[in-house]
Amino acid sequence: MMRVAQVIRVRPEKLDEYRALHRDVPQPVLDQLRRCHIANYSIHLLGDRLFSYFEYHGDDLAADMTLMAADEATQAWWKRTAPCQQPVPEAAPDEWWASMEQVFFME
């Protein structure tokens, strides 16, 4: 199992919309996350930063992310959520959600 933590900025003028969208995530999007071996997925907010955490239980994260990106329901969901988001300055040029380094873990 791999733990994944990521961060992105939420546009302040879109915060209420972003919250509303996540009160009713479409079931096909949730189903696709599960098919891509993602569990314990959560998103947290502090100021204008969104922090996401999930556990990946598959063998090839890149392949599962490609599979997710090809899913029509997920594409439609991203079209709704993307206007609410903006990559953080620390993001690599090809990153939307910037990956975070784990510096501590306690079992």
XYZ file of N, CA and C in Angstrom, residues 2-57:
168
model
N 0.505 2.235 -0.793
C 1.224 3.494 -0.906
C 0.322 4.625 -0.408
N 0.872 5.474 0.432
C 0.148 6.657 0.893
C 0.496 7.816 -0.025
N -0.519 8.549 -0.475
C -0.307 9.669 -1.392
C -0.933 10.912 -0.776
N -0.130 11.974 -0.672
C -0.606 13.272 -0.180
C -0.310 14.307 -1.254
N -1.281 15.167 -1.507
C -1.139 16.173 -2.550
C -1.769 17.484 -2.086
N -1.364 18.561 -2.737
C -1.894 19.875 -2.397
C -2.169 20.669 -3.674
N -3.197 21.497 -3.606
C -3.561 22.410 -4.690
C -4.239 23.616 -4.058
N -4.301 24.683 -4.775
C -4.970 25.893 -4.284
C -6.417 25.890 -4.767
N -7.317 26.323 -3.899
C -8.703 26.539 -4.318
C -8.857 28.047 -4.546
N -9.497 28.403 -5.643
C -9.722 29.821 -5.929
C -10.726 30.349 -4.899
N -10.369 31.394 -4.158
C -11.254 31.871 -3.079
C -12.682 32.145 -3.532
N -12.839 32.676 -4.734
C -14.183 32.992 -5.226
C -14.964 31.729 -5.612
N -14.301 30.583 -5.643
C -14.942 29.317 -6.012
C -15.068 28.358 -4.828
N -14.715 28.816 -3.635
C -14.709 27.932 -2.474
C -16.086 27.354 -2.168
N -17.107 28.176 -2.164
C -18.456 27.674 -1.884
C -18.889 26.654 -2.937
N -18.565 26.921 -4.189
C -18.901 25.987 -5.265
C -18.159 24.660 -5.083
N -16.893 24.737 -4.727
C -16.097 23.531 -4.525
C -16.665 22.690 -3.386
N -17.009 23.340 -2.301
C -17.626 22.612 -1.179
C -18.931 21.954 -1.612
N -19.759 22.694 -2.336
C -21.054 22.163 -2.774
C -20.861 20.957 -3.689
N -19.918 21.040 -4.608
C -19.654 19.913 -5.500
C -19.300 18.656 -4.712
N -18.513 18.813 -3.666
C -18.045 17.642 -2.917
C -19.059 17.125 -1.889
N -20.160 17.810 -1.744
C -21.234 17.264 -0.910
C -22.004 16.180 -1.655
N -21.804 16.120 -2.978
C -22.546 15.149 -3.785
C -21.678 14.664 -4.953
N -20.595 13.985 -4.639
C -19.719 13.434 -5.680
C -20.491 12.329 -6.400
N -20.532 12.361 -7.728
C -21.281 11.337 -8.466
C -20.775 9.922 -8.173
N -21.709 9.015 -8.017
C -21.351 7.623 -7.713
C -20.413 7.011 -8.741
N -20.594 7.263 -10.052
C -19.644 6.687 -11.013
C -18.197 7.157 -10.799
N -18.020 8.359 -10.298
C -16.670 8.857 -9.997
C -16.094 8.093 -8.805
N -16.896 7.895 -7.779
C -16.455 7.127 -6.610
C -16.138 5.683 -6.998
N -16.977 5.109 -7.865
C -16.744 3.733 -8.313
C -15.426 3.632 -9.080
N -15.129 4.623 -9.924
C -13.880 4.595 -10.694
C -12.669 4.719 -9.770
N -12.756 5.548 -8.746
C -11.671 5.640 -7.774
C -11.388 4.269 -7.165
N -12.436 3.573 -6.794
C -12.259 2.241 -6.205
C -11.667 1.258 -7.215
N -12.138 1.311 -8.479
C -11.577 0.421 -9.515
C -10.094 0.705 -9.740
N -9.681 1.927 -9.462
C -8.270 2.307 -9.621
C -7.482 2.090 -8.335
N -8.041 1.300 -7.422
C -7.345 0.850 -6.204
C -7.083 1.973 -5.202
N -7.961 2.970 -5.175
C -7.824 4.084 -4.235
C -8.811 3.892 -3.094
N -8.317 4.058 -1.866
C -9.149 3.921 -0.663
C -8.792 5.036 0.312
N -9.636 5.223 1.297
C -9.408 6.216 2.360
C -9.028 7.574 1.786
N -9.789 8.007 0.793
C -9.515 9.272 0.114
C -10.229 10.391 0.848
N -9.497 11.438 1.175
C -10.114 12.601 1.820
C -9.447 13.869 1.303
N -10.195 14.966 1.360
C -9.687 16.281 0.987
C -9.965 17.218 2.150
N -8.955 17.988 2.536
C -9.058 18.921 3.660
C -8.719 20.323 3.170
N -9.226 21.328 3.875
C -9.032 22.720 3.487
C -8.384 23.510 4.613
N -7.392 24.317 4.254
C -6.795 25.286 5.173
C -6.521 26.544 4.371
N -7.190 27.622 4.718
C -7.041 28.854 3.949
C -7.473 28.616 2.513
N -6.551 28.819 1.567
C -6.873 28.574 0.167
C -6.177 27.317 -0.368
N -5.735 26.450 0.540
C -5.046 25.223 0.138
C -5.911 23.998 0.430
N -5.976 23.136 -0.563
C -6.638 21.852 -0.398
C -5.560 20.791 -0.251
N -5.710 19.938 0.723
C -4.799 18.833 0.973
C -5.577 17.549 0.753
N -5.068 16.672 -0.103
C -5.733 15.386 -0.306
C -4.828 14.263 0.174
N -5.471 13.215 0.633
C -4.769 12.028 1.094
C -5.547 10.818 0.611
N -4.812 9.848 0.068
C -5.451 8.567 -0.235
C -4.427 7.453 -0.126
N -4.957 6.253 -0.028
C -4.123 5.063 0.025
C -4.313 4.302 -1.277
N -3.199 3.984 -1.914
C -3.219 3.267 -3.182
C -2.863 1.806 -2.936
N -3.751 0.898 -3.345
C -3.588 -0.520 -3.075
C -3.325 -1.329 -4.343
